[in-house]
Amino acid sequence: MNRTITTAGDLAADLPGDCAGERPEAPAYDVTVVGAGVVGAAIARELARYRLRTALVDASDDIGNGTSKANTAILHTGFDAVPGSLEARLVREGRHRLRAYAAETGIPVERVGALLIAWDEEQLAALPGLLAKAERNDYHAARLLDADELREREPHLGPGALGALEIPDESIICPWTTPLAYATQAVRAGIHLHLNCRVQHIDSDDDVHTLTTTRGTLRTRHLINAAGLYSDVLDRELGHDVFTVTPRRGQLIVFDKLARDLVSHILLPVPTAVGKGVLVAPTVFGNVLLGPTAEELDDKTATGSTADGIAVLREKGRRVLPELLDEEVTAVYAGLRAATGQEDYRIQDYPDRRYIAVGGIRSTGLTASMAIAAYVTELLSGSGLDLGTPSELPPVTMPNLGEAFPRPYENAELIAEDPAYGTLVCHCERVSAGEIRDALSGTIPPLTRDGLRRRTRAGNGRCQGFYCGAAVRALIEEARP
């Protein structure tokens, strides 16, 4: 059964077990994944390869609407992960998996490389150790650059850079298309998607987990917790107190596309125990990012930007790339990372409870997502769930949002076949009526302007939807049943 549920209502009436007239206490699903961020969506996609009754549940009204939508959008090599850690292994595997998947599905990726820059003698002395760490993580393409070679690579750098560690395979990727591709493929393969469906309470016995949600009751034999910032809350519902998620806010500044020629690589500072620090990086959309901050908070909803945070970013950015501060700012945003105080992922299997916690997935979660999904599926199999024989998933081709790749408004042949692709609605981002139409009629259509923006870039430009906002709103209203 192929069904997408995107509006509020009685969840119990939608469950396949109830529809089939099963006993009320019978589980409707073999596996339920809670959390439709990039990791949860990847797990759902992996499970869609098997003949299982599987659900993907999220409290939000869209895929990837939490931490996944507000990150630095880097496809990592894992060069600086803790050697021997689960994160190091899954990032290393996930990079190769996701790069191949992106090429297959049309997710934009640009291999721009990264430069880890030393600004003082202490940082310069740390670079050889970071090179050795990269090699212990089975990454052997890194190399040291002196100040002159660094300046040749990045002529707009601020004064005082002493050298760098080059990581040529660090890449930038579209953070929005990736989870949407996973979820689209999963739904087309038969996964049941329940949005606007917040889990409020869980009762478990020897046979079934009963989830009380804002849309009714859901029953499942196996439960996977990929709830991101709220994974610790869900874990405690199952009687565990293994980790605590402390939201770490990262504020970022997005500069106009006219700034793109100022930087060729991802420019990284020498990392600290708190994180990888403030970077300057191009995006696949043609902009330049500056950020993030790293602020430990108590509030898991505190995604607002602050004057102090922006001031800190501007101060750090001025040292790295002084000319960047003269460019126009397109937007500012903030994301919350699921920090746990540990330097590794918190993936814990409880086979006797038919439960897997997937917690502490930090900024590398996008890169590792497909490898995490494969790992969690192996754990499920080891817990006694008969997966059966995997099958091929239906192919998916995602609309290109990358500036370095052909867009519909540039395709004369496509426009000749369908003039809607030549009718621009968002002029800042060159988004056509045809692209918006396709998104609104897609497998998982957006319900809001923000959701449409993540599918098309409409409203993502320098005017932030000031000119196209009314037209976009009207198109969304027209598409609603």
C-alpha positions as a printed Julia matrix, in Angstrom:
481×3 Matrix{Float64}:
  0.0     0.0     0.0
  1.44    3.36   -1.02
  0.09    6.2     1.04
  1.34    9.56    2.21
 -0.4    11.22    5.14
  0.28   14.93    5.44
 -2.66   16.45    7.23
 -4.01   16.19   10.75
 -6.72   13.64   11.43
 -7.48   10.32   13.06
 -4.32    8.27   12.72
 -6.01    5.09   13.88
 -8.31    5.15   10.86
 -5.29    5.28    8.56
 -3.41    2.3     9.94
 -3.29   -0.7     7.64
 -3.92   -3.12   10.48
 -7.16   -1.41   11.41
 -8.21   -1.06    7.78
 -7.68   -4.8     7.31
 -9.91   -5.53   10.28
 -7.2    -6.96   12.51
 -7.67   -7.27   16.24
 -7.35   -3.82   17.87
 -4.32   -4.97   19.88
 -2.48   -6.29   16.81
  0.47   -4.18   15.63
 -0.17   -2.36   12.4
  3.54   -2.15   11.6
  6.59   -4.35   11.75
  8.85   -1.3    12.18
  8.17    2.34   12.98
 10.83    5.02   12.6
 10.24    8.14   14.68
 11.88   11.2    13.15
 11.81   12.18    9.47
 15.07   14.08    9.36
 17.88   13.02    7.09
 18.78   10.02    9.3
 15.2     8.81    9.89
 14.35    9.21    6.21
 17.48    7.27    5.23
 16.51    4.44    7.6
 12.98    4.37    6.18
 14.4     4.2     2.65
 16.68    1.29    3.58
 13.79   -0.6     5.2
 11.66   -0.01    2.09
 13.87   -2.55    0.32
 12.28   -5.32    2.41
  8.76   -6.75    2.61
  7.98   -5.1     5.91
  5.1    -2.97    7.07
  7.0     0.19    7.93
  5.99    3.65    9.1
  7.91    6.93    9.2
  6.51    9.34   11.78
  7.34   12.99   12.45
  5.87   15.77   14.58
  6.44   18.32   11.83
  4.47   18.91    8.65
  7.4    18.09    6.37
 10.46   15.97    5.79
 13.77   17.28    7.15
 12.14   20.18    8.95
 14.38   20.17   12.05
 18.15   20.05   12.33
 18.41   18.64    8.8
 17.23   21.85    7.16
 19.68   24.17    8.93
 23.21   22.86    8.7
 26.39   23.74    6.84
 25.59   21.32    4.0
 29.01   19.71    3.81
 29.67   16.18    2.56
 32.49   15.27    4.93
 35.43   12.95    4.42
 35.63   12.16    8.14
 39.28   13.13    8.2
 39.02   14.62   11.7
 36.67   12.1    13.35
 37.85   10.19   16.41
 39.81    7.25   14.93
 38.16    3.93   15.61
 34.83    5.5    16.59
 31.5     4.44   15.16
 31.11    7.94   13.74
 34.43    7.68   11.9
 33.43    4.36   10.33
 29.94    5.47    9.31
 31.06    8.83    7.95
 33.74    7.1     5.88
 31.22    4.59    4.49
 28.42    7.12    4.21
 30.45    9.54    2.11
 30.91    6.98   -0.64
 27.31    5.79   -0.46
 25.85    9.3    -0.57
 28.13   10.5    -3.35
 27.03    7.58   -5.53
 23.37    8.09   -4.57
 23.59   11.8    -5.36
 24.95   11.06   -8.83
 22.15    8.54   -9.37
 19.28   10.76   -8.19
 20.42   14.24   -9.2
 21.28   15.65   -5.78
 23.79   18.47   -6.44
 27.29   17.89   -5.06
 30.41   19.97   -5.72
 33.85   18.68   -4.78
 35.42   22.02   -3.81
 37.86   20.72   -1.21
 38.64   22.22    2.19
 41.54   24.12    3.68
 42.15   23.84    7.43
 43.91   27.14    8.06
 46.46   27.92   10.78
 46.48   31.55   11.94
 49.15   31.27   14.63
 52.18   29.13   15.47
 50.25   26.88   17.85
 47.68   26.07   15.16
 50.43   25.56   12.59
 52.12   23.08   14.9
 48.82   21.17   15.2
 48.47   20.54   11.44
 50.85   17.55   11.18
 48.91   15.83   13.95
 45.66   16.44   12.07
 47.29   15.01    8.94
 48.25   11.88   10.88
 44.71   11.7    12.27
 43.28   11.83    8.75
 45.53    8.93    7.75
 44.39    6.92   10.79
 40.86    7.52    9.49
 41.91    5.95    6.18
 41.94    9.29    4.38
 45.25    9.62    2.53
 44.72   12.54    0.15
 45.34   15.29    2.71
 48.53   17.33    2.48
 50.19   20.3     4.11
 50.41   23.69    2.34
 52.78   26.51    3.2
 51.66   30.14    3.37
 52.58   30.92   -0.25
 50.71   27.97   -1.72
 47.73   28.72    0.51
 47.68   32.3    -0.74
 47.75   31.06   -4.34
 44.71   28.9    -3.65
 42.76   31.6    -1.81
 44.04   35.08   -2.76
 41.27   36.87   -0.82
 42.31   35.43    2.56
 42.97   37.87    5.33
 46.56   38.63    6.37
 48.45   36.36    8.72
 47.6    32.86    7.49
 50.65   30.67    8.09
 49.69   27.45    6.32
 46.94   24.92    5.9
 45.98   21.28    5.7
 44.3    20.58    2.37
 41.42   18.07    2.3
 40.66   17.85   -1.43
 37.6    15.6    -1.18
 35.47   17.69    1.18
 32.37   18.66   -0.8
 29.24   20.74   -0.61
 25.8    19.19   -1.09
 22.14   20.18   -1.08
 20.91   19.49    2.48
 17.22   19.77    1.5
 17.07   17.5    -1.53
 18.84   14.64    0.26
 16.24   13.75    2.94
 13.43   14.46    0.47
 14.96   11.99   -2.0
 15.2     9.33    0.72
 11.6     9.84    1.83
 10.23   10.07   -1.71
 11.83    6.76   -2.63
 10.6     5.16    0.59
  7.0     6.31    0.08
  6.98    5.17   -3.54
  8.15    1.78   -2.32
  5.25    1.53    0.13
  6.43    3.12    3.38
  3.63    4.9     5.26
  4.5     8.49    6.08
  2.7    10.13    9.01
  3.4    13.85    9.37
  1.96   16.25   11.96
  2.17   13.21   14.22
  3.94   13.94   17.5
  4.63   10.95   19.77
  3.32   11.82   23.25
  3.65    8.53   25.11
  4.84    4.96   24.56
  3.58    1.8    26.25
  5.54   -1.37   25.58
  4.95   -5.04   26.35
  6.46   -8.3    25.17
  4.94   -8.06   21.7
  4.18   -4.48   20.77
  4.98   -0.82   21.29
  1.86    1.32   21.49
  2.53    4.93   20.55
  0.05    7.58   21.63
  0.38   10.43   19.16
 -1.35   13.7    18.42
 -3.17   11.85   15.62
 -4.22    8.73   17.45
 -2.69    5.41   18.44
 -0.03    3.57   16.46
  1.14    0.03   17.18
  4.42   -1.46   16.06
  6.58   -4.5    16.85
  9.95   -2.78   16.4
 10.71    0.86   17.14
 13.57    3.02   15.88
 14.19    6.32   17.62
 15.68    8.84   15.18
 14.03   11.84   16.82
 17.09   14.11   16.72
 16.88   16.8    19.39
 14.14   14.82   21.13
 15.77   11.4    20.91
 16.65   11.51   24.61
 13.03   12.29   25.51
 11.84    9.33   23.48
 14.56    7.14   24.97
 13.31    7.92   28.46
  9.79    6.95   27.4
 11.26    3.48   26.87
 12.76    3.49   30.36
 16.36    4.42   29.51
 18.56    7.23   30.8
 21.68    6.72   28.72
 22.2    10.11   27.11
 20.95   13.68   27.27
 20.68   15.93   24.24
 21.83   19.48   24.89
 20.89   21.63   21.91
 23.9    23.41   20.44
 22.81   26.4    18.4
 24.71   27.29   15.27
 23.94   30.68   13.77
 24.97   31.35   10.17
 25.04   34.24    7.72
 24.25   33.7     4.03
 25.92   36.16    1.67
 24.72   37.11   -1.79
 25.8    35.21   -4.89
 28.01   38.14   -5.9
 30.33   37.03   -3.08
 30.87   33.59   -4.61
 34.07   34.53   -6.48
 35.77   35.43   -3.21
 36.22   31.81   -2.11
 37.01   28.55   -3.87
 37.27   26.1    -0.97
 35.61   25.37    2.35
 37.76   27.4     4.74
 38.01   25.75    8.15
 39.67   26.78   11.4
 41.73   24.35   13.44
 39.04   22.48   15.45
 38.55   22.66   19.2
 36.79   20.4    21.7
 33.57   22.41   21.21
 33.4    21.87   17.48
 34.89   22.62   14.12
 34.5    26.36   14.61
 33.41   29.1    12.25
 33.92   28.32    8.58
 33.5    30.15    5.31
 32.07   27.96    2.58
 30.41   28.19   -0.8
 26.99   26.56   -1.2
 25.53   24.59   -4.08
 23.02   27.44   -4.45
 25.8    29.88   -5.36
 25.93   31.76   -2.05
 28.64   31.92    0.63
 28.06   30.76    4.22
 29.73   32.16    7.32
 29.25   30.2    10.55
 28.22   28.45   12.67
 28.41   29.58   16.25
 28.35   26.89   18.95
 26.06   27.91   21.82
 24.98   25.41   24.47
 21.29   25.99   25.26
 18.48   24.49   27.32
 15.68   25.34   24.88
 15.2    22.86   22.03
 13.12   25.38   20.11
 15.57   28.31   20.26
 16.31   28.59   16.54
 16.33   32.39   16.44
 19.37   34.43   15.48
 20.82   36.97   17.9
 22.66   40.25   17.49
 25.55   38.93   19.61
 25.8    35.77   17.52
 25.89   37.67   14.25
 28.48   40.07   15.67
 30.73   37.14   16.62
 30.43   35.69   13.13
 31.26   38.99   11.46
 34.31   39.42   13.66
 35.62   35.95   12.81
 34.72   36.32    9.15
 36.6    39.59    8.89
 39.84   37.83    9.78
 39.33   34.93    7.37
 37.92   36.76    4.35
 37.78   40.53    4.94
 36.12   41.39    1.63
 33.2    39.12    2.44
 31.95   41.6     5.02
 31.45   44.19    2.25
 28.99   41.92    0.43
 25.22   41.94    0.8
 23.64   39.55    3.29
 20.85   37.45    1.81
 19.72   35.75    5.02
 20.65   34.64    8.52
 19.48   31.42   10.12
 20.2    29.13   13.03
 20.1    25.38   13.53
 20.28   23.22   16.63
 22.66   20.26   16.74
 21.88   17.25   18.93
 24.96   17.38   21.17
 25.27   14.75   23.91
 28.63   15.58   25.45
 30.12   12.49   23.81
 32.48   12.38   20.84
 30.61    9.56   19.14
 27.16    8.65   17.93
 24.84    7.16   20.54
 23.36    4.25   18.6
 22.18    1.63   21.06
 20.36   -1.62   20.29
 17.99   -3.21   22.8
 17.09   -6.46   21.02
 14.99   -7.84   23.91
 12.88   -4.66   23.75
 12.79   -4.56   19.93
 14.07   -1.0    20.14
 17.02    0.93   18.67
 18.03    4.41   19.81
 19.81    6.5    17.18
 20.99    9.49   19.21
 23.77   12.04   19.25
 23.92   12.32   15.46
 25.64   15.65   15.06
 26.79   17.68   12.07
 28.14   14.63   10.23
 24.71   12.98   10.15
 23.99   14.11    6.6
 27.18   12.49    5.33
 26.74    9.31    7.36
 22.98    8.95    6.85
 23.0     6.06    4.38
 25.63    4.16    6.35
 23.7     4.75    9.58
 20.62    3.33    7.85
 22.49    0.2     6.76
 23.96   -0.23   10.26
 20.57    0.12   11.97
 19.05   -2.37    9.53
 21.79   -4.86   10.44
 20.94   -4.35   14.11
 17.27   -5.0    13.36
 18.15   -8.22   11.62
 20.27   -9.26   14.56
 17.38   -8.63   16.95
 15.29  -11.37   15.36
 13.37   -9.49   12.69
 13.25  -11.54    9.49
 14.02   -8.99    6.81
 13.7   -11.37    3.91
 15.34  -10.73    0.55
 15.96   -7.1    -0.39
 14.49   -5.75   -3.62
 15.36   -2.84   -5.86
 13.78    0.48   -5.0
 11.86    2.5    -7.61
 14.21    4.99   -9.28
 13.98    8.62   -8.22
 15.23   11.7   -10.05
 15.21   14.87   -7.98
 14.92   18.4    -9.39
 18.3    20.1    -9.55
 18.71   23.02   -7.13
 22.44   23.44   -7.74
 23.79   26.55   -9.41
 26.67   24.64  -11.03
 24.32   22.35  -12.95
 21.72   23.07  -15.69
 18.48   24.54  -14.41
 15.11   24.42  -16.24
 15.09   28.13  -17.19
 18.28   27.49  -19.19
 16.89   24.52  -21.11
 15.41   25.75  -24.4
 14.28   22.28  -25.43
 12.46   21.73  -22.16
 10.8    25.15  -22.39
  9.69   24.46  -25.95
  7.93   21.32  -24.72
  6.43   23.03  -21.68
  6.52   26.87  -21.53
  5.88   26.76  -17.77
  9.59   26.04  -17.33
 10.36   29.36  -18.99
  7.93   31.38  -16.88
  9.85   32.71  -13.9
  8.0    33.15  -10.63
 11.02   33.78   -8.38
 13.41   36.01  -10.32
 16.14   36.11   -7.65
 16.62   32.34   -7.82
 15.35   31.81  -11.37
 12.59   29.42  -10.29
  9.95   28.66  -12.91
  6.24   28.01  -12.65
  6.89   24.5   -13.97
  9.23   23.66  -11.09
  6.74   24.96   -8.54
  3.94   22.99  -10.18
  6.03   19.83  -10.08
  6.88   20.3    -6.4
  3.25   20.92   -5.44
  2.15   17.76   -7.22
  5.06   15.63   -6.02
  5.01   12.43   -3.99
  5.49   14.46   -0.79
  4.15   17.92   -1.6
  4.97   20.94    0.56
  2.26   22.5     2.7
  4.04   25.79    3.35
  6.15   28.39    1.56
  9.16   27.19    3.55
  8.59   23.65    2.35
  8.28   24.84   -1.24
 11.47   26.89   -0.85
 13.4    23.77    0.12
 12.11   21.99   -2.98
 12.61   24.77   -5.53
 14.63   27.68   -4.01
 11.61   29.97   -4.56
 11.88   32.81   -2.04
 15.45   31.88   -1.15
 17.12   34.82   -2.88
 18.18   38.32   -1.97
 14.63   39.66   -1.63
 13.61   36.67    0.55
 10.27   36.32   -1.2
  9.28   39.99   -1.1
  8.44   40.07   -4.81
  7.36   36.49   -5.45
  5.73   35.76   -2.09
  2.16   36.54   -3.14
  2.43   34.5    -6.34
  3.97   31.56   -4.51
  1.28   31.68   -1.84
 -1.42   31.69   -4.51
  0.1    28.66   -6.25
  0.19   26.74   -2.94
 -3.46   27.59   -2.27
 -4.47   26.52   -5.77
 -2.76   23.16   -5.33
 -4.53   22.34   -2.07
 -7.44   19.89   -2.39
